[in-house]
PDB file of C-alpha atoms in Angstrom:
ATOM      1  CA  MET A  15       0.000   0.000   0.000  1.00  0.00           C
ATOM      2  CA  LYS A  16       2.818   2.386   0.856  1.00  0.00           C
ATOM      3  CA  LEU A  17       4.486   1.606  -2.449  1.00  0.00           C
ATOM      4  CA  LEU A  18       1.216   2.352  -4.280  1.00  0.00           C
ATOM      5  CA  ASN A  19       0.794   5.688  -2.458  1.00  0.00           C
ATOM      6  CA  LYS A  20       4.363   6.678  -3.304  1.00  0.00           C
ATOM      7  CA  SER A  21       3.765   5.803  -6.944  1.00  0.00           C
ATOM      8  CA  LEU A  22       0.591   7.908  -7.027  1.00  0.00           C
ATOM      9  CA  LEU A  23       2.413  10.869  -5.469  1.00  0.00           C
ATOM     10  CA  LEU A  24       5.217  10.532  -8.007  1.00  0.00           C
ATOM     11  CA  VAL A  25       2.734  10.499 -10.913  1.00  0.00           C
ATOM     12  CA  MET A  26       0.940  13.573  -9.518  1.00  0.00           C
ATOM     13  CA  ALA A  27       4.250  15.423  -9.153  1.00  0.00           C
ATOM     14  CA  VAL A  28       5.197  14.632 -12.741  1.00  0.00           C
ATOM     15  CA  VAL A  29       1.792  15.835 -13.980  1.00  0.00           C
ATOM     16  CA  LEU A  30       2.084  19.092 -12.011  1.00  0.00           C
ATOM     17  CA  LEU A  31       5.603  19.741 -13.278  1.00  0.00           C
ATOM     18  CA  ALA A  32       4.508  19.027 -16.828  1.00  0.00           C
ATOM     19  CA  GLY A  33       1.616  21.471 -16.361  1.00  0.00           C
ATOM     20  CA  CYS A  34       3.996  24.229 -15.214  1.00  0.00           C
ATOM     21  CA  ALA A  35       6.384  23.553 -18.065  1.00  0.00           C
ATOM     22  CA  SER A  36       3.613  23.561 -20.665  1.00  0.00           C
ATOM     23  CA  HIS A  37       2.269  26.898 -19.379  1.00  0.00           C
ATOM     24  CA  LYS A  38       5.704  28.472 -19.825  1.00  0.00           C
ATOM     25  CA  HIS A  39       5.782  27.267 -23.406  1.00  0.00           C
ATOM     26  CA  VAL A  40       2.194  28.208 -24.315  1.00  0.00           C
ATOM     27  CA  ALA A  41       1.298  31.546 -22.667  1.00  0.00           C
ATOM     28  CA  TYR A  42       1.913  34.742 -24.673  1.00  0.00           C
ATOM     29  CA  PHE A  43       3.439  38.004 -23.343  1.00  0.00           C
ATOM     30  CA  GLN A  44       4.739  36.450 -20.120  1.00  0.00           C
ATOM     31  CA  ASN A  45       6.874  39.512 -19.300  1.00  0.00           C
ATOM     32  CA  SER A  46       4.351  42.188 -20.289  1.00  0.00           C
ATOM     33  CA  ASN A  47       4.861  44.073 -16.987  1.00  0.00           C
ATOM     34  CA  GLU A  48       8.597  44.419 -17.710  1.00  0.00           C
ATOM     35  CA  VAL A  49       8.460  45.756 -21.287  1.00  0.00           C
ATOM     36  CA  ASP A  50       8.647  49.442 -22.199  1.00  0.00           C
ATOM     37  CA  LEU A  51       5.954  50.006 -24.837  1.00  0.00           C
ATOM     38  CA  SER A  52       6.681  53.697 -25.365  1.00  0.00           C
ATOM     39  CA  LYS A  53       8.622  52.838 -28.539  1.00  0.00           C
ATOM     40  CA  SER A  54       5.455  51.396 -30.082  1.00  0.00           C
ATOM     41  CA  GLN A  55       3.578  54.724 -29.916  1.00  0.00           C
ATOM     42  CA  TYR A  56       3.391  55.412 -33.628  1.00  0.00           C
ATOM     43  CA  LEU A  57       0.858  54.813 -36.376  1.00  0.00           C
ATOM     44  CA  TYR A  58       2.048  52.271 -38.920  1.00  0.00           C
ATOM     45  CA  ASP A  59       1.483  53.059 -42.590  1.00  0.00           C
ATOM     46  CA  ALA A  60       2.178  50.351 -45.179  1.00  0.00           C
ATOM     47  CA  ARG A  61       4.467  51.221 -48.090  1.00  0.00           C
ATOM     48  CA  ILE A  62       3.693  50.414 -51.692  1.00  0.00           C
ATOM     49  CA  MET A  63       5.652  47.420 -52.988  1.00  0.00           C
ATOM     50  CA  PRO A  64       6.171  45.811 -56.423  1.00  0.00           C
ATOM     51  CA  LYS A  65       3.199  43.637 -57.464  1.00  0.00           C
ATOM     52  CA  ASP A  66       0.798  45.684 -55.326  1.00  0.00           C
ATOM     53  CA  GLN A  67      -2.469  46.596 -57.023  1.00  0.00           C
ATOM     54  CA  LEU A  68      -3.760  50.123 -56.508  1.00  0.00           C
ATOM     55  CA  THR A  69      -7.070  51.851 -57.111  1.00  0.00           C
ATOM     56  CA  ILE A  70      -6.804  55.622 -57.538  1.00  0.00           C
ATOM     57  CA  THR A  71      -9.827  57.905 -57.324  1.00  0.00           C
ATOM     58  CA  VAL A  72      -9.775  61.603 -58.201  1.00  0.00           C
ATOM     59  CA  SER A  73     -12.608  63.830 -56.937  1.00  0.00           C
ATOM     60  CA  THR A  74     -13.201  67.423 -58.111  1.00  0.00           C
ATOM     61  CA  THR A  75     -15.941  70.040 -57.908  1.00  0.00           C
ATOM     62  CA  ASP A  76     -16.161  69.846 -61.712  1.00  0.00           C
ATOM     63  CA  ASP A  77     -16.994  66.212 -62.513  1.00  0.00           C
ATOM     64  CA  GLU A  78     -15.715  66.526 -66.071  1.00  0.00           C
ATOM     65  CA  ALA A  79     -12.247  67.538 -64.858  1.00  0.00           C
ATOM     66  CA  ALA A  80     -11.802  64.237 -63.023  1.00  0.00           C
ATOM     67  CA  VAL A  81     -13.046  61.935 -65.815  1.00  0.00           C
ATOM     68  CA  PRO A  82      -9.654  61.452 -67.586  1.00  0.00           C
ATOM     69  CA  PHE A  83      -8.076  60.278 -64.310  1.00  0.00           C
ATOM     70  CA  ASN A  84     -10.844  57.856 -63.249  1.00  0.00           C
ATOM     71  CA  LEU A  85     -10.575  55.113 -65.844  1.00  0.00           C
ATOM     72  CA  THR A  86     -13.087  52.280 -65.524  1.00  0.00           C
ATOM     73  CA  VAL A  87     -13.289  48.742 -66.861  1.00  0.00           C
ATOM     74  CA  PRO A  88     -16.449  46.647 -67.391  1.00  0.00           C
ATOM     75  CA  THR A  89     -16.821  43.626 -65.137  1.00  0.00           C
ATOM     76  CA  PRO A  90     -17.765  40.431 -67.027  1.00  0.00           C
ATOM     77  CA  TYR A  91     -20.236  37.897 -65.671  1.00  0.00           C
ATOM     78  CA  THR A  92     -22.260  34.991 -67.074  1.00  0.00           C
ATOM     79  CA  ALA A  93     -26.071  34.987 -67.184  1.00  0.00           C
ATOM     80  CA  ASN A  94     -28.178  32.342 -68.941  1.00  0.00           C
ATOM     81  CA  GLN A  95     -24.977  30.827 -70.398  1.00  0.00           C
ATOM     82  CA  ARG A  96     -24.187  34.128 -72.114  1.00  0.00           C
ATOM     83  CA  SER A  97     -21.291  36.421 -71.251  1.00  0.00           C
ATOM     84  CA  THR A  98     -22.216  39.988 -70.560  1.00  0.00           C
ATOM     85  CA  TYR A  99     -20.853  42.958 -68.595  1.00  0.00           C
ATOM     86  CA  SER A 100     -22.015  44.548 -65.377  1.00  0.00           C
ATOM     87  CA  GLN A 101     -21.500  48.072 -64.085  1.00  0.00           C
ATOM     88  CA  ALA A 102     -18.005  49.433 -64.710  1.00  0.00           C
ATOM     89  CA  MET A 103     -15.406  49.344 -61.923  1.00  0.00           C
ATOM     90  CA  LEU A 104     -12.368  51.520 -61.358  1.00  0.00           C
ATOM     91  CA  GLN A 105      -9.198  50.545 -63.192  1.00  0.00           C
ATOM     92  CA  THR A 106      -6.556  48.928 -60.974  1.00  0.00           C
ATOM     93  CA  TYR A 107      -2.882  49.744 -61.462  1.00  0.00           C
ATOM     94  CA  LEU A 108      -0.251  47.022 -61.030  1.00  0.00           C
ATOM     95  CA  VAL A 109       3.046  48.213 -59.551  1.00  0.00           C
ATOM     96  CA  ASP A 110       5.877  46.777 -61.669  1.00  0.00           C
ATOM     97  CA  ASN A 111       9.222  45.449 -60.420  1.00  0.00           C
ATOM     98  CA  GLU A 112      10.727  48.954 -60.601  1.00  0.00           C
ATOM     99  CA  GLY A 113       7.928  50.405 -58.464  1.00  0.00           C
ATOM    100  CA  ASN A 114       6.189  52.231 -61.344  1.00  0.00           C
ATOM    101  CA  ILE A 115       2.609  52.448 -62.619  1.00  0.00           C
ATOM    102  CA  ASN A 116       1.243  53.865 -65.875  1.00  0.00           C
ATOM    103  CA  TYR A 117      -1.303  56.513 -64.986  1.00  0.00           C
ATOM    104  CA  PRO A 118      -3.616  58.196 -67.532  1.00  0.00           C
ATOM    105  CA  VAL A 119      -2.598  61.600 -68.937  1.00  0.00           C
ATOM    106  CA  ILE A 120       0.554  61.759 -66.788  1.00  0.00           C
ATOM    107  CA  GLY A 121       2.200  58.499 -67.889  1.00  0.00           C
ATOM    108  CA  GLN A 122       4.705  56.580 -65.793  1.00  0.00           C
ATOM    109  CA  ILE A 123       4.821  57.410 -62.073  1.00  0.00           C
ATOM    110  CA  HIS A 124       7.211  55.963 -59.502  1.00  0.00           C
ATOM    111  CA  VAL A 125       5.165  54.971 -56.433  1.00  0.00           C
ATOM    112  CA  GLY A 126       7.302  52.176 -54.947  1.00  0.00           C
ATOM    113  CA  GLY A 127       8.321  52.788 -51.351  1.00  0.00           C
ATOM    114  CA  LEU A 128       5.729  55.513 -50.785  1.00  0.00           C
ATOM    115  CA  THR A 129       3.017  55.376 -48.139  1.00  0.00           C
ATOM    116  CA  LYS A 130      -0.581  55.779 -49.228  1.00  0.00           C
ATOM    117  CA  SER A 131      -0.714  59.433 -48.135  1.00  0.00           C
ATOM    118  CA  GLU A 132       2.617  60.233 -49.834  1.00  0.00           C
ATOM    119  CA  CYS A 133       1.356  58.697 -53.066  1.00  0.00           C
ATOM    120  CA  GLU A 134      -1.875  60.718 -52.861  1.00  0.00           C
ATOM    121  CA  LYS A 135      -0.001  63.998 -52.419  1.00  0.00           C
ATOM    122  CA  MET A 136       2.361  63.246 -55.311  1.00  0.00           C
ATOM    123  CA  ILE A 137      -0.456  62.402 -57.748  1.00  0.00           C
ATOM    124  CA  GLN A 138      -2.405  65.455 -56.601  1.00  0.00           C
ATOM    125  CA  GLU A 139       0.540  67.706 -57.528  1.00  0.00           C
ATOM    126  CA  LYS A 140       1.031  65.992 -60.890  1.00  0.00           C
ATOM    127  CA  ILE A 141      -2.599  66.337 -62.039  1.00  0.00           C
ATOM    128  CA  ARG A 142      -3.132  69.888 -60.766  1.00  0.00           C
ATOM    129  CA  PRO A 143      -1.608  71.533 -63.927  1.00  0.00           C
ATOM    130  CA  PHE A 144      -4.261  69.784 -66.060  1.00  0.00           C
ATOM    131  CA  MET A 145      -7.131  71.457 -64.170  1.00  0.00           C
ATOM    132  CA  ALA A 146      -8.487  74.945 -63.602  1.00  0.00           C
ATOM    133  CA  ALA A 147      -6.472  77.098 -61.211  1.00  0.00           C
ATOM    134  CA  ALA A 148      -9.319  77.190 -58.680  1.00  0.00           C
ATOM    135  CA  GLU A 149      -9.668  73.389 -58.663  1.00  0.00           C
ATOM    136  CA  ASN A 150      -8.273  71.447 -55.674  1.00  0.00           C
ATOM    137  CA  PRO A 151      -8.447  67.741 -56.569  1.00  0.00           C
ATOM    138  CA  ILE A 152      -8.807  65.100 -53.855  1.00  0.00           C
ATOM    139  CA  VAL A 153      -6.866  61.901 -54.557  1.00  0.00           C
ATOM    140  CA  THR A 154      -7.654  58.630 -52.766  1.00  0.00           C
ATOM    141  CA  VAL A 155      -5.316  55.635 -53.111  1.00  0.00           C
ATOM    142  CA  ARG A 156      -6.242  52.140 -51.930  1.00  0.00           C
ATOM    143  CA  MET A 157      -4.234  48.919 -51.950  1.00  0.00           C
ATOM    144  CA  THR A 158      -6.236  45.937 -53.233  1.00  0.00           C
ATOM    145  CA  GLY A 159      -5.275  42.279 -53.215  1.00  0.00           C
ATOM    146  CA  TYR A 160      -3.086  42.732 -50.102  1.00  0.00           C
ATOM    147  CA  GLN A 161      -2.263  39.126 -49.176  1.00  0.00           C
ATOM    148  CA  ILE A 162      -0.320  37.323 -46.458  1.00  0.00           C
ATOM    149  CA  SER A 163       0.187  33.590 -45.846  1.00  0.00           C
ATOM    150  CA  VAL A 164       0.256  31.678 -42.550  1.00  0.00           C
ATOM    151  CA  ILE A 165       1.503  28.091 -42.594  1.00  0.00           C
ATOM    152  CA  GLY A 166       2.752  25.449 -40.170  1.00  0.00           C
ATOM    153  CA  GLU A 167       1.244  24.629 -36.793  1.00  0.00           C
ATOM    154  CA  VAL A 168      -1.903  26.787 -36.925  1.00  0.00           C
ATOM    155  CA  ALA A 169      -5.542  25.738 -36.916  1.00  0.00           C
ATOM    156  CA  ARG A 170      -6.337  27.017 -40.440  1.00  0.00           C
ATOM    157  CA  PRO A 171      -3.199  27.520 -42.568  1.00  0.00           C
ATOM    158  CA  GLY A 172      -3.642  29.391 -45.829  1.00  0.00           C
ATOM    159  CA  THR A 173      -3.357  32.651 -47.751  1.00  0.00           C
ATOM    160  CA  PHE A 174      -5.531  35.522 -46.539  1.00  0.00           C
ATOM    161  CA  THR A 175      -6.597  38.704 -48.307  1.00  0.00           C
ATOM    162  CA  VAL A 176      -6.331  41.732 -46.029  1.00  0.00           C
ATOM    163  CA  SER A 177      -9.135  44.266 -46.418  1.00  0.00           C
ATOM    164  CA  ARG A 178      -7.021  47.124 -45.034  1.00  0.00           C
ATOM    165  CA  GLU A 179      -3.416  48.229 -45.383  1.00  0.00           C
ATOM    166  CA  LYS A 180      -2.404  47.300 -41.840  1.00  0.00           C
ATOM    167  CA  ILE A 181      -2.197  43.895 -40.155  1.00  0.00           C
ATOM    168  CA  SER A 182       0.035  42.719 -37.307  1.00  0.00           C
ATOM    169  CA  ILE A 183       1.545  39.267 -36.958  1.00  0.00           C
ATOM    170  CA  LEU A 184      -0.876  38.584 -34.077  1.00  0.00           C
ATOM    171  CA  GLU A 185      -3.877  39.498 -36.250  1.00  0.00           C
ATOM    172  CA  ALA A 186      -2.537  37.251 -39.012  1.00  0.00           C
ATOM    173  CA  LEU A 187      -2.243  34.325 -36.590  1.00  0.00           C
ATOM    174  CA  ALA A 188      -5.776  35.055 -35.355  1.00  0.00           C
ATOM    175  CA  GLN A 189      -7.096  34.818 -38.922  1.00  0.00           C
ATOM    176  CA  ALA A 190      -5.406  31.412 -39.164  1.00  0.00           C
ATOM    177  CA  GLY A 191      -7.146  30.236 -35.985  1.00  0.00           C
ATOM    178  CA  ASP A 192      -4.117  30.756 -33.690  1.00  0.00           C
ATOM    179  CA  LEU A 193      -1.298  28.297 -33.025  1.00  0.00           C
ATOM    180  CA  THR A 194      -2.077  24.676 -32.235  1.00  0.00           C
ATOM    181  CA  ILE A 195      -0.762  23.207 -29.002  1.00  0.00           C
ATOM    182  CA  TYR A 196       2.114  21.775 -31.053  1.00  0.00           C
ATOM    183  CA  GLY A 197       3.308  25.162 -32.374  1.00  0.00           C
ATOM    184  CA  GLN A 198       6.523  26.642 -30.965  1.00  0.00           C
ATOM    185  CA  ARG A 199       5.602  30.011 -29.435  1.00  0.00           C
ATOM    186  CA  LYS A 200       9.290  30.928 -29.259  1.00  0.00           C
ATOM    187  CA  ASN A 201      10.067  30.142 -32.890  1.00  0.00           C
ATOM    188  CA  VAL A 202       7.574  31.820 -35.229  1.00  0.00           C
ATOM    189  CA  GLN A 203       9.310  32.796 -38.449  1.00  0.00           C
ATOM    190  CA  LEU A 204       8.536  35.603 -40.884  1.00  0.00           C
ATOM    191  CA  ILE A 205       9.717  35.229 -44.486  1.00  0.00           C
ATOM    192  CA  ARG A 206       9.798  38.591 -46.271  1.00  0.00           C
ATOM    193  CA  GLU A 207      10.799  39.815 -49.729  1.00  0.00           C
ATOM    194  CA  ASP A 208      11.771  43.480 -50.084  1.00  0.00           C
ATOM    195  CA  ALA A 209      11.346  45.788 -53.078  1.00  0.00           C
ATOM    196  CA  SER A 210      14.625  44.557 -54.617  1.00  0.00           C
ATOM    197  CA  GLY A 211      13.624  40.880 -54.380  1.00  0.00           C
ATOM    198  CA  GLN A 212      15.939  40.139 -51.437  1.00  0.00           C
ATOM    199  CA  LYS A 213      14.496  37.522 -49.069  1.00  0.00           C
ATOM    200  CA  SER A 214      14.977  37.634 -45.305  1.00  0.00           C
ATOM    201  CA  ILE A 215      13.850  35.529 -42.338  1.00  0.00           C
ATOM    202  CA  HIS A 216      12.984  37.008 -38.944  1.00  0.00           C
ATOM    203  CA  THR A 217      12.153  35.052 -35.783  1.00  0.00           C
ATOM    204  CA  PHE A 218       9.505  36.001 -33.203  1.00  0.00           C
ATOM    205  CA  ASP A 219       9.118  34.870 -29.614  1.00  0.00           C
ATOM    206  CA  LEU A 220       5.413  35.184 -28.776  1.00  0.00           C
ATOM    207  CA  THR A 221       6.101  34.619 -25.079  1.00  0.00           C
ATOM    208  CA  ASP A 222       8.067  37.902 -25.040  1.00  0.00           C
ATOM    209  CA  ALA A 223       5.873  41.027 -24.916  1.00  0.00           C
ATOM    210  CA  ASP A 224       8.684  43.029 -26.547  1.00  0.00           C
ATOM    211  CA  ILE A 225       7.439  41.627 -29.867  1.00  0.00           C
ATOM    212  CA  ILE A 226       5.189  44.706 -30.013  1.00  0.00           C
ATOM    213  CA  ASN A 227       8.282  46.907 -30.399  1.00  0.00           C
ATOM    214  CA  SER A 228       9.642  44.828 -33.289  1.00  0.00           C
ATOM    215  CA  PRO A 229      10.009  46.610 -36.666  1.00  0.00           C
ATOM    216  CA  TYR A 230       8.448  43.476 -38.182  1.00  0.00           C
ATOM    217  CA  PHE A 231       5.380  43.459 -35.928  1.00  0.00           C
ATOM    218  CA  TYR A 232       3.255  44.749 -38.835  1.00  0.00           C
ATOM    219  CA  LEU A 233       3.254  42.639 -41.979  1.00  0.00           C
ATOM    220  CA  GLN A 234       3.786  43.646 -45.585  1.00  0.00           C
ATOM    221  CA  GLN A 235       2.292  42.440 -48.843  1.00  0.00           C
ATOM    222  CA  ASN A 236       3.095  38.737 -49.548  1.00  0.00           C
ATOM    223  CA  ASP A 237       4.713  38.086 -46.153  1.00  0.00           C
ATOM    224  CA  VAL A 238       4.749  34.423 -45.103  1.00  0.00           C
ATOM    225  CA  VAL A 239       4.423  33.476 -41.411  1.00  0.00           C
ATOM    226  CA  TYR A 240       5.635  29.978 -40.522  1.00  0.00           C
ATOM    227  CA  VAL A 241       4.936  28.355 -37.143  1.00  0.00           C
ATOM    228  CA  THR A 242       7.437  25.568 -36.494  1.00  0.00           C
ATOM    229  CA  PRO A 243       6.252  22.357 -34.781  1.00  0.00           C
ATOM    230  CA  ASN A 244       7.611  21.402 -31.366  1.00  0.00           C
ATOM    231  CA  LYS A 245       9.379  18.159 -30.434  1.00  0.00           C
ATOM    232  CA  VAL A 246       6.160  16.584 -29.166  1.00  0.00           C
ATOM    233  CA  LYS A 247       4.591  16.859 -32.636  1.00  0.00           C
ATOM    234  CA  ALA A 248       7.691  15.333 -34.234  1.00  0.00           C
ATOM    235  CA  GLN A 249       7.707  12.504 -31.677  1.00  0.00           C
ATOM    236  CA  ASN A 250       3.993  11.865 -32.128  1.00  0.00           C
ATOM    237  CA  SER A 251       4.475  11.749 -35.875  1.00  0.00           C
ATOM    238  CA  SER A 252       7.345   9.303 -35.461  1.00  0.00           C
ATOM    239  CA  VAL A 253       5.402   7.183 -32.954  1.00  0.00           C
ATOM    240  CA  GLY A 254       2.379   7.170 -35.235  1.00  0.00           C
ATOM    241  CA  SER A 255       4.429   5.953 -38.184  1.00  0.00           C
ATOM    242  CA  MET A 256       6.206   3.309 -36.081  1.00  0.00           C
ATOM    243  CA  THR A 257       2.918   2.135 -34.561  1.00  0.00           C
ATOM    244  CA  THR A 258       1.404   1.685 -38.022  1.00  0.00           C
ATOM    245  CA  LEU A 259       4.514  -0.202 -39.126  1.00  0.00           C
ATOM    246  CA  TRP A 260       4.455  -2.469 -36.061  1.00  0.00           C
ATOM    247  CA  PHE A 261       0.766  -3.232 -36.496  1.00  0.00           C
ATOM    248  CA  SER A 262       1.326  -4.118 -40.147  1.00  0.00           C
ATOM    249  CA  ALA A 263       4.300  -6.316 -39.317  1.00  0.00           C
ATOM    250  CA  THR A 264       2.423  -8.017 -36.474  1.00  0.00           C
ATOM    251  CA  SER A 265      -0.590  -8.643 -38.694  1.00  0.00           C
ATOM    252  CA  ILE A 266       1.594 -10.207 -41.389  1.00  0.00           C
ATOM    253  CA  LEU A 267       3.417 -12.337 -38.805  1.00  0.00           C
ATOM    254  CA  ILE A 268       0.133 -13.600 -37.326  1.00  0.00           C
ATOM    255  CA  SER A 269      -1.169 -14.445 -40.788  1.00  0.00           C
ATOM    256  CA  LEU A 270       1.996 -16.354 -41.680  1.00  0.00           C
ATOM    257  CA  THR A 271       1.962 -18.197 -38.349  1.00  0.00           C
ATOM    258  CA  SER A 272      -1.682 -19.192 -38.832  1.00  0.00           C
ATOM    259  CA  LEU A 273      -0.968 -20.374 -42.373  1.00  0.00           C
ATOM    260  CA  LEU A 274       2.038 -22.472 -41.307  1.00  0.00           C
ATOM    261  CA  TYR A 275       0.046 -23.959 -38.410  1.00  0.00           C
ATOM    262  CA  ASN A 276      -2.767 -25.031 -40.726  1.00  0.00           C
ATOM    263  CA  ILE A 277      -0.306 -26.521 -43.229  1.00  0.00           C
ATOM    264  CA  LEU A 278       1.629 -28.484 -40.579  1.00  0.00           C
ATOM    265  CA  LYS A 279      -1.602 -29.603 -38.919  1.00  0.00           C
ATOM    266  CA  LYS A 280      -2.610 -31.371 -42.101  1.00  0.00           C
TER     267      LYS A 280
END
């Protein structure tokens, strides 16, 4: 009885220690009361990158003055097995590898590396000479097709389209359903390609609240977030494969033994 009680106590101690260890590996922002967040007091504004798609709207008091700068394209759709066109939509402008777009009337404009507001001001200055002196055009730039990918140990890996020009790594993980219990909180990797095509990899530790001060806290167009699996997942995968192999081998051995027994019995 004493031996049994000691065994039970030992098992309980192991379970409690495992619980403490797992909490340290799972909880986010464990040192939040020690981190200085004053450096994060700024408003992030995404910069235009190659392969971004932009919509540009020009508004003026004289509607006719804005027409040349608001190109539209018809949107095709199928009805009764016949192709037709719906109401026109604004033209989108694809940023090329050099960071340029071809804009009506003005021609080629370099927008790569600019924020949305910087791009709006630049286009406003470039179109002003084509309008009446009293006209003050309002330019609105929007990024469309802003996508990021989240893969690895998350509940719903995939590529997500962002409806606004600002998303943090935490918001991206939330869209993917958060990390699974097998994801390494201390080894979340960000794969990024800059305007020149140079790739870089940056590592996040989600248990450290200082992640909020990271220059990579907010994601860019086409960023890939990868959550690496922990050792438990790798071991489970290995055990699962070995278990399947052992069951198959055992089944074959039993079948052969039964066959030999029946043959010898005769």
